[in-house]
Coordinates of C-alpha atoms in Angstrom, one line a residue:
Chain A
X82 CA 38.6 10.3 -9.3
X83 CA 34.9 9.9 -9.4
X84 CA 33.3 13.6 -10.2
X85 CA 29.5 12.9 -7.8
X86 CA 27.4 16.0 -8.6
X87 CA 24.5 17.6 -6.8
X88 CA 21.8 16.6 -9.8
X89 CA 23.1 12.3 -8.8
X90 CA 23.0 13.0 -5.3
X91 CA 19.7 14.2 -5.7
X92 CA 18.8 11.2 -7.8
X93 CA 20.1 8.9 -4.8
X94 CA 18.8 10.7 -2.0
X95 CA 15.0 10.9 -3.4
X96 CA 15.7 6.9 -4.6
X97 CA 17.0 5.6 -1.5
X98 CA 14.8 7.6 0.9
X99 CA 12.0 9.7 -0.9
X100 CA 11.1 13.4 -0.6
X101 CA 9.8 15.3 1.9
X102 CA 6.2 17.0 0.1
X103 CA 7.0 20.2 1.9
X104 CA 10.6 20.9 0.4
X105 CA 11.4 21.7 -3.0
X106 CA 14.9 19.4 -4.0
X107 CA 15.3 21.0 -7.4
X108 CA 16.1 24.3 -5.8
X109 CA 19.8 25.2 -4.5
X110 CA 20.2 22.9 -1.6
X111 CA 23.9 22.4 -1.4
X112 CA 24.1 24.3 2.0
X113 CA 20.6 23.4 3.5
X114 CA 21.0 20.7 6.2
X115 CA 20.0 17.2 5.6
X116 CA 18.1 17.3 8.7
X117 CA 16.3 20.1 7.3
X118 CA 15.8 18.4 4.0
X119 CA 13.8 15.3 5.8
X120 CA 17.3 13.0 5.8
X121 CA 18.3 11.2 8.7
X122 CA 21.0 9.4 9.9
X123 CA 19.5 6.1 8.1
X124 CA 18.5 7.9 5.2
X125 CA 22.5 8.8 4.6
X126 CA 23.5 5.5 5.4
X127 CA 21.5 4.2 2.6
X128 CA 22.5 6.8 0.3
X129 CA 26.4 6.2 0.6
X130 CA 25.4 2.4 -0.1
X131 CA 24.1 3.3 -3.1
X132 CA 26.7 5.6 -3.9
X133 CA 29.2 2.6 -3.2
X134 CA 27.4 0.8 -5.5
X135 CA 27.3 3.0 -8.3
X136 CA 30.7 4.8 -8.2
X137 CA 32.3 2.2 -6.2
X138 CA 33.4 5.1 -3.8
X139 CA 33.1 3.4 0.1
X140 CA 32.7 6.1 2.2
X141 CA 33.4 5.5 6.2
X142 CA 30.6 5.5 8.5
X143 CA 32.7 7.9 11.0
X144 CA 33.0 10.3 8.1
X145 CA 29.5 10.5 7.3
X146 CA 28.2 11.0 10.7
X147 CA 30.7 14.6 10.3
X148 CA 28.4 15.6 7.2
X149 CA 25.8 18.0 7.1
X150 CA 25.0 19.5 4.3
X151 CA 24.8 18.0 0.5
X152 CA 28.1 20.3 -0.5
X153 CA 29.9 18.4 2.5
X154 CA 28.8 15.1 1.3
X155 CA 29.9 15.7 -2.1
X156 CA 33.1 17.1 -1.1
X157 CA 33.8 14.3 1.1
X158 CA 32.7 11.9 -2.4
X159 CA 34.8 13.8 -4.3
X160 CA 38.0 13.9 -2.8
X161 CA 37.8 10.0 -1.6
X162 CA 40.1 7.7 -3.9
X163 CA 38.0 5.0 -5.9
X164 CA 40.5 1.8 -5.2
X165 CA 42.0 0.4 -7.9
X166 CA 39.6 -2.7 -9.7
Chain B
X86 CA -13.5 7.1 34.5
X87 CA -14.1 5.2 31.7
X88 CA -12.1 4.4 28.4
X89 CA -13.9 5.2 25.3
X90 CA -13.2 5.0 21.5
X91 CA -13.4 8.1 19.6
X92 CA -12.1 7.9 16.5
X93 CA -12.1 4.8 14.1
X94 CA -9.9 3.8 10.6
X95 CA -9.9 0.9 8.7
X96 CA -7.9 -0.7 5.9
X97 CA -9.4 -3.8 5.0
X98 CA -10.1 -6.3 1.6
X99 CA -13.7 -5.1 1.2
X100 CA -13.0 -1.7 1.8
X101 CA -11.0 1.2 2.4
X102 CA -12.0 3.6 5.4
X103 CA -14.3 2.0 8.5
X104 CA -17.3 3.7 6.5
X105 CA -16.7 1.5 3.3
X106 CA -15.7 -1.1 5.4
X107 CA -19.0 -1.0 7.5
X108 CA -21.2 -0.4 4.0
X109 CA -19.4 -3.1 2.4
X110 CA -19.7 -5.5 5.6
X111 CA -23.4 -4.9 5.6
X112 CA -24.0 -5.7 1.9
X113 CA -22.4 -8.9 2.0
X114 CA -19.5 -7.8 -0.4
X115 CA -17.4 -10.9 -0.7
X116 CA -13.5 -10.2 -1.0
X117 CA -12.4 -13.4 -1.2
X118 CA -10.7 -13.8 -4.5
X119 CA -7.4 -15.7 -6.2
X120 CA -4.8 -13.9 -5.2
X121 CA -3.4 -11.5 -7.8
X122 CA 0.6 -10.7 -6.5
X123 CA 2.3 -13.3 -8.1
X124 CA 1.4 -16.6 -9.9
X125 CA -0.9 -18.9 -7.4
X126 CA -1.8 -21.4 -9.5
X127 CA 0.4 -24.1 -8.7
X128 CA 0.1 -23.4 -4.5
X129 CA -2.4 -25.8 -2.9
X130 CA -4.5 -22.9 -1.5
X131 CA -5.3 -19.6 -4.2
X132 CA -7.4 -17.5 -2.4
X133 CA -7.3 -14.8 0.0
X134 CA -8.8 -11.6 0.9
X135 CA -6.9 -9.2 -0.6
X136 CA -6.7 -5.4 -0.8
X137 CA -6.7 -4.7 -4.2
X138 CA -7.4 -1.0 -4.5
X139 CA -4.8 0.6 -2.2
X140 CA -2.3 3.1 -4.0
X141 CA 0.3 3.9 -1.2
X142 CA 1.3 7.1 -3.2
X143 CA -2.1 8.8 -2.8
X144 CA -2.2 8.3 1.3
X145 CA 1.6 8.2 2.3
X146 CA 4.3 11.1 1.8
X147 CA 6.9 9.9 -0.2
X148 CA 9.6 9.9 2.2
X149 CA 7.4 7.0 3.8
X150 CA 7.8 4.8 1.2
X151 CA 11.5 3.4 0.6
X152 CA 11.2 2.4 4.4
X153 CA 8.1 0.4 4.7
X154 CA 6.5 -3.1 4.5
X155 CA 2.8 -2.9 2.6
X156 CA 1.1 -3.9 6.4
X157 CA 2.8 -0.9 7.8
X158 CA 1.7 1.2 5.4
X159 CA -1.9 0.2 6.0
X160 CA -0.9 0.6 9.6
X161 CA -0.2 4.4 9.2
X162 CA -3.2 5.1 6.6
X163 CA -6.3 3.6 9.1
X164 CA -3.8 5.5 12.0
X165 CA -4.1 8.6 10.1
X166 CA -7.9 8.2 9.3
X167 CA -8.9 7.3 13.2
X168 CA -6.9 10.5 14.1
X169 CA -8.8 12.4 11.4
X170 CA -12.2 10.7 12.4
X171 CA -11.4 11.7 16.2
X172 CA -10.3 15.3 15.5
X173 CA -7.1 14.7 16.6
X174 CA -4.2 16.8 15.7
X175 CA -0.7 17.4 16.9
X176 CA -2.3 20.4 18.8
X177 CA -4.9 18.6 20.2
X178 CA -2.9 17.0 23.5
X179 CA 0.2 17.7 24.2
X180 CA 2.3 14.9 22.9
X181 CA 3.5 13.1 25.7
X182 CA -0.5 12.5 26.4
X183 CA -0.4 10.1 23.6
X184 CA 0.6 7.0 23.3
X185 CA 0.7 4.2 20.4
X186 CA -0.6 0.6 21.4
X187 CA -0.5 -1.7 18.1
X188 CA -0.3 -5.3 17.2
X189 CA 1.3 -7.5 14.8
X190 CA 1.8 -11.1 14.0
X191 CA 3.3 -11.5 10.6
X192 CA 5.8 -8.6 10.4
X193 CA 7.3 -7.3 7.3
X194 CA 7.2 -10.1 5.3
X195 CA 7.2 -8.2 1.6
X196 CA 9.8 -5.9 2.7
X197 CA 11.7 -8.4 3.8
X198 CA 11.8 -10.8 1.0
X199 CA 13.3 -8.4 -1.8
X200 CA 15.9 -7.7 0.9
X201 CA 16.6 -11.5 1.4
X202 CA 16.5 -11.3 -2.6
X203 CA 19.2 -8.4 -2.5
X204 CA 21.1 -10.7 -0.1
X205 CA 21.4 -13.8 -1.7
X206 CA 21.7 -12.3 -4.9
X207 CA 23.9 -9.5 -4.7
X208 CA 25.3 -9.7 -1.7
X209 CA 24.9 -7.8 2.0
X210 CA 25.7 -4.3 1.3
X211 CA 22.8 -4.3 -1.1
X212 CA 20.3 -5.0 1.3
X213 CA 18.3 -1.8 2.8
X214 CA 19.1 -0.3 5.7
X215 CA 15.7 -0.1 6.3
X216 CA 15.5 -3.4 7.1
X217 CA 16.8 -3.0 10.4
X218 CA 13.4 -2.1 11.2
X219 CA 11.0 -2.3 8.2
X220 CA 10.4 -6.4 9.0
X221 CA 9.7 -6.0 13.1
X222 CA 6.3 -6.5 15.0
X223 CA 7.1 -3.0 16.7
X224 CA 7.3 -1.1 13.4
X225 CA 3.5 0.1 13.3
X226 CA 3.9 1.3 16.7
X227 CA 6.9 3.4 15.9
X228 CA 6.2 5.0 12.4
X229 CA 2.8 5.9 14.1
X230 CA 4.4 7.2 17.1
X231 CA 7.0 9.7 15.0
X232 CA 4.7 10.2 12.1
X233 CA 1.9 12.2 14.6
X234 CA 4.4 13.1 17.0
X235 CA 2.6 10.6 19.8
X236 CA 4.9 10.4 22.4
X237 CA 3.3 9.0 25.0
X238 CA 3.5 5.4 26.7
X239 CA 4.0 3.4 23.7
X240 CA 3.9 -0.5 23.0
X241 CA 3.7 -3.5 20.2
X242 CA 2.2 -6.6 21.3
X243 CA 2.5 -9.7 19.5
X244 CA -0.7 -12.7 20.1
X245 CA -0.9 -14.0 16.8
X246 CA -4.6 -13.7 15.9
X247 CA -6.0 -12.4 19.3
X248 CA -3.1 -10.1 19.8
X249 CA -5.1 -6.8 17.9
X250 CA -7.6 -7.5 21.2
X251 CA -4.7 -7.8 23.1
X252 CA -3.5 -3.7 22.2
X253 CA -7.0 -2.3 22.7
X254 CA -6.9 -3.5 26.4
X255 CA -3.6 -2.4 26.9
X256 CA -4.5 1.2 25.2
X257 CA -7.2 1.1 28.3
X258 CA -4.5 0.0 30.6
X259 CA -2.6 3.4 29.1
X260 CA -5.6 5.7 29.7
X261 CA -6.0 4.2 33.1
X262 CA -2.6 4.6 33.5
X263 CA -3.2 8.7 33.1
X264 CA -2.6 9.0 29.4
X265 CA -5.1 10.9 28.0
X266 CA -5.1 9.0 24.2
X267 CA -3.9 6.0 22.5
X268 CA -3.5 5.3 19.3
X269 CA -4.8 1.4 19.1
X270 CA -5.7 -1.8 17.1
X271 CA -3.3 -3.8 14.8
X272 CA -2.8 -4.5 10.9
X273 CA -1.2 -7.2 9.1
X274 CA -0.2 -8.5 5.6
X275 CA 1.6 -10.5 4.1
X276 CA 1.2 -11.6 0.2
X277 CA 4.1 -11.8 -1.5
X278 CA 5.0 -15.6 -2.3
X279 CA 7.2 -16.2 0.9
X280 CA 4.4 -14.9 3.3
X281 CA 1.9 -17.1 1.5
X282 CA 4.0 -20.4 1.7
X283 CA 4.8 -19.5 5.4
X284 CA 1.0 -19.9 6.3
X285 CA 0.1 -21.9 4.3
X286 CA 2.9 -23.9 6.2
X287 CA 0.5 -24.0 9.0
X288 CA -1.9 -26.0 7.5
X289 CA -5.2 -24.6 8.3
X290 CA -5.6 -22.4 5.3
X291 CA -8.8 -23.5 2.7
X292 CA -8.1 -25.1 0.0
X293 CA -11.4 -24.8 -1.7
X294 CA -11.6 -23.0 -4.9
X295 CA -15.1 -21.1 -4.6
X296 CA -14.6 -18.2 -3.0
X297 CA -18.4 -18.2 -1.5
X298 CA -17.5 -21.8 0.1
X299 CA -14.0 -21.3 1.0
X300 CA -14.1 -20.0 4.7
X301 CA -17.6 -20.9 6.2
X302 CA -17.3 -20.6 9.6
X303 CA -19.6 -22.7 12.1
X304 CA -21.2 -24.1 8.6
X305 CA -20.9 -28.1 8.3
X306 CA -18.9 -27.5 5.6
X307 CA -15.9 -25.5 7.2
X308 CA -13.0 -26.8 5.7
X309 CA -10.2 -24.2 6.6
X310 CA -9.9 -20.4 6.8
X311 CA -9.1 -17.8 3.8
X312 CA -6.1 -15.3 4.9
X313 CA -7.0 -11.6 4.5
X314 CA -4.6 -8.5 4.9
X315 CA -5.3 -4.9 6.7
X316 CA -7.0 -4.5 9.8
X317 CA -8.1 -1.1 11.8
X318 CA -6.9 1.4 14.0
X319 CA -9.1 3.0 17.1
X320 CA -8.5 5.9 19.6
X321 CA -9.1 5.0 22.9
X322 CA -9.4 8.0 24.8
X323 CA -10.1 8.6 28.6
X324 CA -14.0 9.8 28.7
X325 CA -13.3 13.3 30.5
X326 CA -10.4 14.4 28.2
X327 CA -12.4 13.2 25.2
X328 CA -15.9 15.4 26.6
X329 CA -13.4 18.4 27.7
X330 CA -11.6 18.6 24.2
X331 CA -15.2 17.8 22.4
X332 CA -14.3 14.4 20.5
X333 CA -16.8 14.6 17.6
X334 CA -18.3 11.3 18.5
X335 CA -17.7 9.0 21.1
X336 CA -18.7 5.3 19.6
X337 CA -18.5 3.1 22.8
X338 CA -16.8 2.1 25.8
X339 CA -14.0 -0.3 26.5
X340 CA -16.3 -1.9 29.3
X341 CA -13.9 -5.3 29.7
X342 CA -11.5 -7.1 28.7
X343 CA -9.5 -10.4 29.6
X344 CA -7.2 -12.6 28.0
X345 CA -6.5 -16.3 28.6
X346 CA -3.8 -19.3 27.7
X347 CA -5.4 -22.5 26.9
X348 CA -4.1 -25.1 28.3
X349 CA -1.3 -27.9 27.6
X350 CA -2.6 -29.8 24.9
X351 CA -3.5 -33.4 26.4
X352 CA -4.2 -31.7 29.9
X353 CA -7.6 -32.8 30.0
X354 CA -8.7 -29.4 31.3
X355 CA -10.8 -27.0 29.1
X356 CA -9.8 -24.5 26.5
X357 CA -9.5 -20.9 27.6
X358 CA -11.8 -19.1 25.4
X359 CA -14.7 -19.4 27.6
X360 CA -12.5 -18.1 30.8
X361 CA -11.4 -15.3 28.4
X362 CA -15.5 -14.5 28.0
X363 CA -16.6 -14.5 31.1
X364 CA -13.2 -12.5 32.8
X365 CA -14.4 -10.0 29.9
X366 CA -18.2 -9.7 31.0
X367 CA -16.8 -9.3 35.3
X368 CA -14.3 -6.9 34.2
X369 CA -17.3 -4.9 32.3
X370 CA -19.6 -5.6 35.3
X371 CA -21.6 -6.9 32.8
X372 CA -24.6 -10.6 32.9
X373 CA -24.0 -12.6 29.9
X374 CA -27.8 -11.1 29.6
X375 CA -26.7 -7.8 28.8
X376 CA -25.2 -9.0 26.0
X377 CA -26.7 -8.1 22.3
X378 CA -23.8 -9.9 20.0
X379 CA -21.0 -11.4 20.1
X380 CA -18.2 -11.0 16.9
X381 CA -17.1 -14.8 17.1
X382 CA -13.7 -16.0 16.4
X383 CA -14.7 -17.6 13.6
X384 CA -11.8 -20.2 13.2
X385 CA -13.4 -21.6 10.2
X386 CA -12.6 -25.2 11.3
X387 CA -15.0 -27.9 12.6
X388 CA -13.0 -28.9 15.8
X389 CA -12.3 -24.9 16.7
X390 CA -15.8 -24.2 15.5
X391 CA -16.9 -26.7 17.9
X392 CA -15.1 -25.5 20.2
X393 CA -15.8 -22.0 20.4
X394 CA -19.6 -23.2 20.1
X395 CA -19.2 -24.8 23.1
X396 CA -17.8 -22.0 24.8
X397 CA -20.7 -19.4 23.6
X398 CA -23.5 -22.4 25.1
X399 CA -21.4 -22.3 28.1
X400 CA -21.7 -18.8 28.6
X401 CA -24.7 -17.7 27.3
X402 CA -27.1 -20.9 26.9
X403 CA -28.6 -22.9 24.2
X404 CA -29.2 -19.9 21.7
X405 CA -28.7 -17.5 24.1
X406 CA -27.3 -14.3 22.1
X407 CA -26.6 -13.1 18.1
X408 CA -23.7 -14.3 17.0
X409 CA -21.7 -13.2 13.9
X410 CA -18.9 -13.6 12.1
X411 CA -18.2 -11.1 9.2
X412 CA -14.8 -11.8 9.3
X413 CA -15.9 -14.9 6.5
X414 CA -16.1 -11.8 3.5
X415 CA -12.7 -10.4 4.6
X416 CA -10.2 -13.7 5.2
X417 CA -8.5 -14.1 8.8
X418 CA -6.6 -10.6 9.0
X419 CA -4.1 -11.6 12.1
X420 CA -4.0 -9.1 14.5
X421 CA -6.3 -7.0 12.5
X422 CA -9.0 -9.3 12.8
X423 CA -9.7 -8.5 16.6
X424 CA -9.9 -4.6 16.1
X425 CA -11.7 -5.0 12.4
X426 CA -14.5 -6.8 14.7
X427 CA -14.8 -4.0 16.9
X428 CA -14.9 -1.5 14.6
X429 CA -17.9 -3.4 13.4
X430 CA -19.3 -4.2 17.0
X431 CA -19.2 0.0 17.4
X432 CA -21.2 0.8 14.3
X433 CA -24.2 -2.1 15.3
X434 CA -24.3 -0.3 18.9
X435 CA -24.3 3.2 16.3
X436 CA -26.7 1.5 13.9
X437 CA -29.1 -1.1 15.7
X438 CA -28.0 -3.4 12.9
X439 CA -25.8 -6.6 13.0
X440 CA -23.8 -7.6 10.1
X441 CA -24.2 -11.3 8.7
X442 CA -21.6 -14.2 8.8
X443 CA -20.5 -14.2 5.1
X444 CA -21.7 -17.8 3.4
X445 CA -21.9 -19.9 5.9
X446 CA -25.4 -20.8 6.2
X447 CA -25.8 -24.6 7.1
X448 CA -24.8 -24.2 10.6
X449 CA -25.2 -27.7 12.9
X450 CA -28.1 -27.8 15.4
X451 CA -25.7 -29.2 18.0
X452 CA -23.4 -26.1 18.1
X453 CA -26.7 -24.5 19.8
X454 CA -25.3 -21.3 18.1
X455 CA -27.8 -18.2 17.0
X456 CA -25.5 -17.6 14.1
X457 CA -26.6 -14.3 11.5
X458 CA -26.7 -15.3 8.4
X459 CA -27.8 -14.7 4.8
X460 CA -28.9 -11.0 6.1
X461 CA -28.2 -8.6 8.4
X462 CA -30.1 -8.8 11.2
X463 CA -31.8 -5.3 12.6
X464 CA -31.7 -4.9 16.3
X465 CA -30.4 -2.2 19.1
X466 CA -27.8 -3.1 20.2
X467 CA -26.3 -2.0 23.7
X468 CA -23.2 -4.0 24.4
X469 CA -21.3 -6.4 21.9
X470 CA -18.9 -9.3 23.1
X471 CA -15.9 -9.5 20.0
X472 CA -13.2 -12.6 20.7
X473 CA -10.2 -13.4 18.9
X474 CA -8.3 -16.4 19.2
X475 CA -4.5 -17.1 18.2
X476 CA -2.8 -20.2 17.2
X477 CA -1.2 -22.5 20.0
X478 CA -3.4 -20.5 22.8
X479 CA -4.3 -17.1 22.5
X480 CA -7.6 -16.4 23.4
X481 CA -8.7 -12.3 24.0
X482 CA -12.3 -11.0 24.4
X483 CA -13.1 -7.1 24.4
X484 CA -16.7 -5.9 25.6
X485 CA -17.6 -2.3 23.9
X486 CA -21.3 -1.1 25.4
X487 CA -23.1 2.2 24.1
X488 CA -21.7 4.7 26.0
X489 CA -24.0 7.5 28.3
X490 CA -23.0 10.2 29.3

């Protein structure tokens, strides 16, 4: 099982979608909302592509569209099998 | 009630901002130059006016950035400086009193070639998600619209060349619809290799290699135009709620406006360029007599030079009015041509000064034209007549006059 922390997923969010000037990502943002981060529905989409891509973990569009907050994504990362190669 | 302009922003290849623009315009700063992007030196045509000093860091969040095509990132910089320039802010209306009118022929084309890259070469579920919306003629109107919270009637209107024309008479439309302020005027690029090949596919592009002889329009020598990227971005803004809010400036009217379809090719019957004028000048209420200038199409080409000659005799008489066509330092920008042009026609009503047509210089007696060349020419100027033309029929024409009040 793939271990996806919050310094990667900061990584992937700022890669795939930038950074909103007026919020600090370095900080503790495991419980703030994406929407409050800047992050919209696109802006995950493109983030669990990337995620796909580099951990090879495909996570369903249904169960993204349930996530809020960074914790919840990388719960959801976490506990999601990485088939077999 | 009247529509005026209030605030103006430009992005262009010989300068950044409609000031620098305007200064650069005046001086006769040529930015035709071999293109610098990517290796041109086996393409049949190598230059183009380029923007060369644009760092999209210093004028665009960050956030902005992964989902946007270079033209729409001009789009939203000259948006954000002809907000700035009109003392707009988010405060200033409330939002559903502005709208977004822009124009685009070209699309994405950057953005959407390292995604085709991504796709060919790594397969679809590399490709951006951005995509979905990063390549389309409607993205300028949108990013503008969310970035400054405009949410007003909104549209994107696509004309090829004359289309920019085409969005500042619909953002009057909008006004006189009862929205108080539009956001208006178009921008285009489109550099990387794929854009290039896809116009120099249609085969009107110069393939001179002297950048002061490669786009001479009405000169005997026109052989072809040079491409350019940017374009500008106006607020049109109904008179009353500009006066009541106290606009800064006010630059000029939208007196007319008209637009025309040339006929079927073979028909016999004319081209519509000269119907296009002359619905303009009725619509403004305007004589061809009133007129001080006139910001030409410019195709570059004898037959459309010729043409549009025609048209301007037709109108106006043997020469009958200034003509110009500083479009020649810049390159063809597509739908940012038209509203470029009328950022210029406001600052010769502002400045008694028109600007001169680039290089051309040798201009035939027959076209009966009063071209500006070599210098600018200094002159009040009231009202100024700017047209546009687009590939396979587009013909627009936009009559800004001083505005009293």
């Amino acid at each position: 099982m793939a271990q996806l922390g919050i310094d990667d997923l900061r990584r992937i969010l700022i890669a795939c979608a930038g950074e909103d000037d007026s919020i600090d990502l370095t900080g503790d943002i495991l419980d703030i909302s994406f929407e409050e981060l800047g992050y919209d529905s696109l802006a995950l989409m493109e983030s669990t592509a990337r995620i796909k891509q580099e951990y090879g973990i495909d996570l369903s569009d249904d169960a993204i569209g349930d996530v809020e907050t960074p914790r919840a994504l990388l719960e959801l990362v976490n506990a999601t099998e990485v088939p077999a190669a | 009630m009247s529509t005026v302009i209030t605030g103006i922003g430009a992005v262009t290849p010989n300068g950044l901002g409609a000031e620098e623009f305007w200064k650069a315009t005046l001086a006769g700063q040529n930015a035709v130059k071999e293109l610098t992007g990517f290796d041109v030196s086996k393409y049949p045509s190598r230059l183009a006016g380029q923007i060369t000093d644009y760092e999209a860091k210093a004028h665009l969040p960050s956030r902005l950035l992964p989902q946007t095509d270079v033209s729409t990132r001009y789009a939203l910089t000259a948006a954000a400086w002809a907000l700035e320039n009109a003392g707009v802010t988010e405060e200033t209306l409330p939002d559903y009193d502005m709208g977004t009118v822009t124009s685009n022929a070209l699309g994405g084309f950057e953005f959407t070639h390292q995604e085709f890259n991504k796709l060919w070469s790594k397969g679809s579920e590399f490709v951006s998600v951005y995509e979905s919306f990063a390549w389309f003629y409607a993205v300028n109107t949108g990013q503008i619209s969310i970035r400054h919270k405009l949410r007003g009637p909104s549209a994107a209107l696509v004309g090829e060349q004359a289309g920019g024309l085409d969005a500042i008479g619909h953002a009057r439309r909008t006004v006189r619809r009862g929205t108080k302020l539009v956001v208006s005027g178009g921008v285009d690029a489109a550099f990387d290799p794929w854009g290039w090949a896809s116009q120099l596919a249609g085969g009107l592009v110069s393939t001179a290699t002297d950048p002061k002889a490669a786009y001479l329009p009405f000169d005997e020598r026109a052989a072809g135009y040079v491409p350019g990227e940017g374009g500008a971005i106006l607020i049109a803004e109904d008179s009353a709620s500009a006066l009541e809010r106290g606009a800064p400036q006010i630059y000029g009217e939208i007196a007319g406006y008209a637009s025309t379809f040339d006929p079927k090719p073979g028909s016999g019957r004319a081209p519509g360029l000269r119907r296009a004028a002359e619905l303009a000048l009725a619509d403004a209420g305007l004589e061809p007599s009133d007129i001080d200038v006139v910001f030409a199409d410019a195709a570059g080409l004898p037959d459309k030079d010729r043409e549009e000659a025609e048209a301007l005799r037709a109108v106006f008489g043997v020469r009958g009015v200034a003509v110009t066509a500083p479009k020649a330092l810049t390159g063809r920008m597509y739908a940012g041509g038209g509203p470029a042009d009328l950022v210029a026609a406001l600052l010769s009503i502002r400045d008694g000064v028109i600007p001169a047509s680039g290089h051309s210089s040798r201009i035939p007696e027959e076209y009966g034209i009063d071209l500006v060349v070599g210098e600018p020419r200094t002159k009040p100027v009231g009202a100024a007549l700017v047209l546009a033309r687009g590939r396979w029929g587009f013909n627009s024409a936009v009559v800004v006059t001083r505005h009293s009040n």
